Amino acid sequence: MVHQWQTGRIGVLGDYAYIVDTAWRIAQGEVMYRDFGLPHSPLTFHVQATLIRVFGFSYGVTAWYCTVVNVGYVLLTYGLVRVLVPGWSGVALCVPLVWLAPHSIYPHPFYDPDACWLVLLNLNLLHWVATRRVGAVVAFLGGVTTVLPALAKQNVGYPYVVLVVGVVVWWGWVRKRWAGGHVGEGSQEESKEERKEEGTEELDVVGLRWFGAGVAAGVVGAVVWLGLTCGLENYWFWIFVSASRRLARPTIPETYGNYAPWAVGGRWYLAGGCGSGKGRRRARPG
């Protein structure tokens, strides 16, 4: 409701045209990175292109898409918050998101909100697999979703994928072996407690391993999809080479101009402040 109100209150912004124009080209059959250059990840544009193909070009469709994403933001955030803050305290923390969720502020589809929404989704699935008894298929499919943030925004998604892989490898394979090799023989009471909890811990480890297998399958599937559609060489150039060149352009002199006048102005400001203070001190005795 808040997002729909915001959509009617704020006019269409320029970045919306940028997203929809690219999505329209994809819907007409053009291929990103092969037929035209774009230094952004493909998922947001392909989602909007799919909506255009299915429902036709309609501002109302994209508005409802953003509303659904906003609802997902609040629910997924609450799913993580309630782990740390139980009861109504978690609800109270998440209620402001109804007004502060990304699409309540910027009411149009964009790759930053999409990437963050997918990160929240994957974190919820990872926590579910790590703490509940879930089937191998569910854990595997949850792992596949890890690659989606990288396909939404590269500078957020790729570090996130690396982080998740490190966590899953540590908890699923390395941690138990490392602890077993360093702890040595424990007391009989500790060994009994470990045996009691061994079943649950083993289920968690198995789930995390299936989750890790899903991550690997998701990465392979993404590579195959990109290779068959646009070509890996084109994807690499536009997503990493071209994008990194854009990031390298802004420098301190280009942003703030010549730093010498700033330094001179700061020096005169400090000197003037100190001098005025001294003048006031000298004037008091007279």
CSV table of C-alpha atoms in Angstrom, one decimal:
chain,number,residue,atom,x,y,z
A,1,MET,CA,0.0,0.0,0.0
A,2,VAL,CA,2.8,2.4,0.9
A,3,HIS,CA,4.6,1.7,-2.4
A,4,GLN,CA,1.5,2.1,-4.5
A,5,TRP,CA,0.9,5.4,-2.8
A,6,GLN,CA,4.5,6.4,-3.5
A,7,THR,CA,4.1,5.4,-7.1
A,8,GLY,CA,1.2,7.7,-7.6
A,9,ARG,CA,2.9,10.5,-5.7
A,10,ILE,CA,6.4,10.5,-7.4
A,11,GLY,CA,6.7,10.8,-11.2
A,12,VAL,CA,8.7,8.5,-13.4
A,13,LEU,CA,12.4,9.1,-12.9
A,14,GLY,CA,15.1,8.9,-15.5
A,15,ASP,CA,16.7,5.7,-14.2
A,16,TYR,CA,13.4,3.9,-14.7
A,17,ALA,CA,13.6,4.7,-18.5
A,18,TYR,CA,17.1,3.3,-18.5
A,19,ILE,CA,16.0,0.0,-17.0
A,20,VAL,CA,12.9,-0.3,-19.2
A,21,ASP,CA,14.6,0.7,-22.4
A,22,THR,CA,17.2,-2.0,-21.9
A,23,ALA,CA,14.5,-4.5,-21.0
A,24,TRP,CA,12.5,-3.5,-24.1
A,25,ARG,CA,15.4,-4.3,-26.3
A,26,ILE,CA,15.9,-7.7,-24.7
A,27,ALA,CA,12.1,-8.4,-25.1
A,28,GLN,CA,12.5,-7.6,-28.8
A,29,GLY,CA,15.2,-10.2,-29.2
A,30,GLU,CA,18.5,-8.4,-28.7
A,31,VAL,CA,21.1,-10.0,-26.5
A,32,MET,CA,22.9,-8.1,-23.7
A,33,TYR,CA,26.7,-7.8,-24.1
A,34,ARG,CA,26.6,-9.3,-27.6
A,35,ASP,CA,24.3,-6.9,-29.4
A,36,PHE,CA,24.8,-3.9,-27.1
A,37,GLY,CA,27.1,-3.0,-24.3
A,38,LEU,CA,26.0,-2.6,-20.7
A,39,PRO,CA,28.2,-2.6,-17.6
A,40,HIS,CA,25.6,-4.1,-15.3
A,41,SER,CA,24.5,-7.6,-14.4
A,42,PRO,CA,21.7,-9.1,-16.4
A,43,LEU,CA,19.0,-10.3,-14.0
A,44,THR,CA,17.0,-7.1,-13.4
A,45,PHE,CA,16.8,-6.4,-17.1
A,46,HIS,CA,15.8,-9.9,-18.0
A,47,VAL,CA,13.1,-9.9,-15.3
A,48,GLN,CA,11.6,-6.7,-16.7
A,49,ALA,CA,11.9,-8.1,-20.2
A,50,THR,CA,10.0,-11.2,-19.2
A,51,LEU,CA,7.2,-9.1,-17.6
A,52,ILE,CA,7.0,-7.1,-20.9
A,53,ARG,CA,6.8,-10.3,-23.0
A,54,VAL,CA,4.1,-11.8,-20.7
A,55,PHE,CA,2.0,-8.7,-19.9
A,56,GLY,CA,3.0,-6.2,-22.4
A,57,PHE,CA,4.6,-2.8,-21.7
A,58,SER,CA,2.7,-1.4,-18.7
A,59,TYR,CA,3.8,0.9,-15.9
A,60,GLY,CA,1.3,-0.7,-13.6
A,61,VAL,CA,3.0,-4.1,-14.0
A,62,THR,CA,6.4,-2.8,-13.0
A,63,ALA,CA,4.8,-1.0,-10.1
A,64,TRP,CA,3.1,-4.1,-8.8
A,65,TYR,CA,6.4,-6.0,-9.3
A,66,CYS,CA,8.1,-3.5,-7.0
A,67,THR,CA,5.3,-3.8,-4.5
A,68,VAL,CA,5.8,-7.6,-4.3
A,69,VAL,CA,9.5,-7.1,-3.8
A,70,ASN,CA,8.8,-4.6,-1.0
A,71,VAL,CA,6.6,-7.1,0.8
A,72,GLY,CA,9.4,-9.7,0.3
A,73,TYR,CA,11.9,-7.3,1.9
A,74,VAL,CA,9.9,-6.9,5.0
A,75,LEU,CA,9.1,-10.6,5.5
A,76,LEU,CA,12.6,-11.8,4.7
A,77,THR,CA,14.1,-9.2,7.0
A,78,TYR,CA,11.8,-10.3,9.8
A,79,GLY,CA,12.8,-13.9,9.2
A,80,LEU,CA,16.4,-13.0,10.1
A,81,VAL,CA,15.6,-10.4,12.8
A,82,ARG,CA,13.4,-12.8,14.8
A,83,VAL,CA,16.4,-15.1,15.2
A,84,LEU,CA,18.1,-12.5,17.3
A,85,VAL,CA,15.1,-10.5,18.7
A,86,PRO,CA,12.1,-12.7,19.6
A,87,GLY,CA,8.5,-11.7,19.9
A,88,TRP,CA,7.0,-8.4,19.2
A,89,SER,CA,10.4,-6.7,19.5
A,90,GLY,CA,11.3,-8.2,16.1
A,91,VAL,CA,8.0,-7.0,14.7
A,92,ALA,CA,8.7,-3.5,16.0
A,93,LEU,CA,12.1,-3.4,14.4
A,94,CYS,CA,10.6,-4.4,11.0
A,95,VAL,CA,7.6,-2.2,10.9
A,96,PRO,CA,9.6,0.9,9.8
A,97,LEU,CA,10.6,-1.1,6.7
A,98,VAL,CA,7.1,-0.6,5.4
A,99,TRP,CA,8.1,3.0,4.8
A,100,LEU,CA,11.9,2.6,4.4
A,101,ALA,CA,12.1,-0.4,2.1
A,102,PRO,CA,13.9,0.5,-1.1
A,103,HIS,CA,10.9,0.7,-3.4
A,104,SER,CA,9.0,2.8,-0.9
A,105,ILE,CA,11.7,5.4,-1.4
A,106,TYR,CA,12.6,4.8,-5.0
A,107,PRO,CA,9.4,3.3,-6.5
A,108,HIS,CA,10.9,1.9,-9.7
A,109,PRO,CA,12.7,-1.4,-10.5
A,110,PHE,CA,16.4,-1.2,-10.1
A,111,TYR,CA,19.3,-3.7,-9.7
A,112,ASP,CA,20.4,-2.6,-6.2
A,113,PRO,CA,17.0,-3.5,-4.5
A,114,ASP,CA,16.9,-6.7,-6.6
A,115,ALA,CA,20.3,-7.8,-5.4
A,116,CYS,CA,19.6,-7.0,-1.8
A,117,TRP,CA,16.3,-8.8,-1.9
A,118,LEU,CA,18.0,-11.9,-3.3
A,119,VAL,CA,20.7,-11.7,-0.6
A,120,LEU,CA,18.0,-11.7,2.1
A,121,LEU,CA,16.3,-14.7,0.4
A,122,ASN,CA,19.4,-16.7,0.3
A,123,LEU,CA,20.4,-15.9,3.9
A,124,ASN,CA,17.0,-17.1,5.1
A,125,LEU,CA,17.4,-20.3,3.1
A,126,LEU,CA,20.9,-20.8,4.4
A,127,HIS,CA,19.8,-20.3,8.0
A,128,TRP,CA,16.9,-22.7,7.4
A,129,VAL,CA,19.1,-25.4,6.0
A,130,ALA,CA,21.7,-25.0,8.8
A,131,THR,CA,19.2,-25.1,11.7
A,132,ARG,CA,16.4,-27.4,10.5
A,133,ARG,CA,16.1,-30.9,9.1
A,134,VAL,CA,15.4,-30.4,5.5
A,135,GLY,CA,15.5,-32.7,2.5
A,136,ALA,CA,18.5,-32.9,0.2
A,137,VAL,CA,16.6,-31.5,-2.7
A,138,VAL,CA,15.4,-28.5,-0.7
A,139,ALA,CA,18.9,-27.8,0.6
A,140,PHE,CA,20.3,-28.2,-3.0
A,141,LEU,CA,17.8,-25.8,-4.5
A,142,GLY,CA,18.5,-23.3,-1.7
A,143,GLY,CA,22.2,-23.4,-2.6
A,144,VAL,CA,21.3,-22.7,-6.3
A,145,THR,CA,19.8,-19.3,-5.3
A,146,THR,CA,23.2,-18.2,-4.0
A,147,VAL,CA,24.3,-17.2,-7.5
A,148,LEU,CA,21.3,-15.0,-8.1
A,149,PRO,CA,22.6,-11.8,-6.3
A,150,ALA,CA,25.7,-12.0,-8.5
A,151,LEU,CA,23.5,-12.0,-11.6
A,152,ALA,CA,21.6,-8.9,-10.2
A,153,LYS,CA,24.6,-6.7,-9.3
A,154,GLN,CA,28.2,-7.8,-9.6
A,155,ASN,CA,29.9,-5.6,-6.9
A,156,VAL,CA,27.4,-6.9,-4.3
A,157,GLY,CA,26.7,-10.4,-5.5
A,158,TYR,CA,30.1,-11.8,-6.3
A,159,PRO,CA,31.6,-11.0,-2.9
A,160,TYR,CA,28.5,-12.4,-1.3
A,161,VAL,CA,28.9,-15.7,-3.2
A,162,VAL,CA,32.5,-16.0,-2.1
A,163,LEU,CA,31.5,-15.3,1.5
A,164,VAL,CA,28.8,-18.0,1.4
A,165,VAL,CA,31.1,-20.5,-0.2
A,166,GLY,CA,33.6,-19.9,2.6
A,167,VAL,CA,31.0,-20.3,5.3
A,168,VAL,CA,29.6,-23.5,3.8
A,169,VAL,CA,33.0,-25.1,3.2
A,170,TRP,CA,34.0,-24.2,6.8
A,171,TRP,CA,30.9,-25.5,8.5
A,172,GLY,CA,30.2,-28.4,6.1
A,173,TRP,CA,33.7,-29.9,5.7
A,174,VAL,CA,36.6,-28.1,7.4
A,175,ARG,CA,35.3,-27.2,10.9
A,176,LYS,CA,34.7,-30.8,12.2
A,177,ARG,CA,38.0,-32.1,10.9
A,178,TRP,CA,39.9,-29.1,12.3
A,179,ALA,CA,38.3,-29.4,15.7
A,180,GLY,CA,38.8,-33.1,15.8
A,181,GLY,CA,42.5,-32.8,15.0
A,182,HIS,CA,43.1,-30.1,17.7
A,183,VAL,CA,40.8,-31.0,20.6
A,184,GLY,CA,42.1,-34.5,21.3
A,185,GLU,CA,40.4,-36.8,23.7
A,186,GLY,CA,37.8,-35.2,25.9
A,187,SER,CA,36.1,-36.3,29.0
A,188,GLN,CA,33.5,-39.0,29.1
A,189,GLU,CA,30.7,-36.6,29.9
A,190,GLU,CA,31.6,-34.4,26.9
A,191,SER,CA,31.7,-37.5,24.6
A,192,LYS,CA,28.3,-38.6,25.8
A,193,GLU,CA,26.9,-35.1,25.1
A,194,GLU,CA,28.5,-35.1,21.7
A,195,ARG,CA,26.9,-38.5,21.0
A,196,LYS,CA,23.5,-37.2,21.9
A,197,GLU,CA,23.9,-34.2,19.6
A,198,GLU,CA,25.7,-36.1,16.9
A,199,GLY,CA,22.5,-36.9,15.0
A,200,THR,CA,21.4,-33.3,14.8
A,201,GLU,CA,24.9,-32.0,14.0
A,202,GLU,CA,25.3,-34.6,11.3
A,203,LEU,CA,22.0,-33.6,9.7
A,204,ASP,CA,23.1,-30.0,9.7
A,205,VAL,CA,26.4,-30.9,8.1
A,206,VAL,CA,24.7,-32.9,5.5
A,207,GLY,CA,22.3,-30.1,4.7
A,208,LEU,CA,25.1,-27.6,4.4
A,209,ARG,CA,27.0,-30.0,2.1
A,210,TRP,CA,23.9,-30.3,-0.1
A,211,PHE,CA,23.6,-26.5,0.0
A,212,GLY,CA,27.2,-26.2,-1.1
A,213,ALA,CA,26.5,-28.6,-4.0
A,214,GLY,CA,23.6,-26.3,-5.0
A,215,VAL,CA,26.0,-23.3,-5.0
A,216,ALA,CA,28.4,-25.2,-7.3
A,217,ALA,CA,25.5,-26.2,-9.6
A,218,GLY,CA,24.2,-22.6,-9.6
A,219,VAL,CA,27.6,-21.3,-10.7
A,220,VAL,CA,27.9,-23.9,-13.4
A,221,GLY,CA,24.4,-23.2,-14.6
A,222,ALA,CA,25.0,-19.5,-14.7
A,223,VAL,CA,28.2,-19.9,-16.7
A,224,VAL,CA,26.6,-22.2,-19.2
A,225,TRP,CA,23.6,-19.8,-19.6
A,226,LEU,CA,25.9,-16.9,-20.2
A,227,GLY,CA,28.1,-18.8,-22.5
A,228,LEU,CA,25.2,-20.0,-24.7
A,229,THR,CA,23.4,-16.6,-24.8
A,230,CYS,CA,25.9,-13.7,-24.9
A,231,GLY,CA,29.3,-15.4,-24.7
A,232,LEU,CA,31.6,-15.5,-21.7
A,233,GLU,CA,34.1,-13.2,-23.3
A,234,ASN,CA,31.5,-10.5,-23.9
A,235,TYR,CA,30.1,-10.9,-20.4
A,236,TRP,CA,33.6,-10.6,-18.8
A,237,PHE,CA,34.5,-7.5,-20.8
A,238,TRP,CA,31.3,-5.5,-20.0
A,239,ILE,CA,30.8,-6.7,-16.4
A,240,PHE,CA,34.3,-6.5,-15.1
A,241,VAL,CA,36.7,-4.8,-17.6
A,242,SER,CA,34.4,-2.0,-18.6
A,243,ALA,CA,32.8,-1.5,-15.2
A,244,SER,CA,36.2,-1.4,-13.5
A,245,ARG,CA,37.3,1.3,-15.9
A,246,ARG,CA,34.3,3.4,-14.9
A,247,LEU,CA,35.1,3.0,-11.3
A,248,ALA,CA,38.7,4.0,-11.8
A,249,ARG,CA,37.9,7.3,-13.4
A,250,PRO,CA,36.9,9.4,-10.5
A,251,THR,CA,39.9,10.6,-8.5
A,252,ILE,CA,40.3,13.2,-5.7
A,253,PRO,CA,41.6,16.0,-8.1
A,254,GLU,CA,38.7,15.3,-10.5
A,255,THR,CA,36.1,15.2,-7.7
A,256,TYR,CA,37.3,18.2,-5.6
A,257,GLY,CA,39.5,20.0,-8.1
A,258,ASN,CA,43.0,21.2,-7.3
A,259,TYR,CA,43.6,20.4,-3.7
A,260,ALA,CA,46.0,23.4,-3.2
A,261,PRO,CA,43.3,26.0,-2.9
A,262,TRP,CA,41.5,23.8,-0.3
A,263,ALA,CA,44.7,23.6,1.7
A,264,VAL,CA,45.4,27.3,1.5
A,265,GLY,CA,41.8,28.1,2.4
A,266,GLY,CA,42.0,25.7,5.4
A,267,ARG,CA,45.3,27.3,6.5
A,268,TRP,CA,43.8,30.8,6.3
A,269,TYR,CA,40.7,29.7,8.2
A,270,LEU,CA,42.7,28.2,11.0
A,271,ALA,CA,45.0,31.2,11.1
A,272,GLY,CA,42.1,33.5,11.2
A,273,GLY,CA,40.4,31.6,14.0
A,274,CYS,CA,43.6,31.5,16.1
A,275,GLY,CA,44.3,35.2,15.4
A,276,SER,CA,40.8,36.3,16.4
A,277,GLY,CA,41.0,34.3,19.6
A,278,LYS,CA,44.3,36.0,20.5
A,279,GLY,CA,42.8,39.4,19.7
A,280,ARG,CA,39.9,38.8,22.0
A,281,ARG,CA,42.2,37.7,24.9
A,282,ARG,CA,44.4,40.9,24.5
A,283,ALA,CA,41.4,43.1,24.5
A,284,ARG,CA,40.0,41.9,27.8
A,285,PRO,CA,42.6,43.6,30.2
A,286,GLY,CA,42.1,47.0,28.6
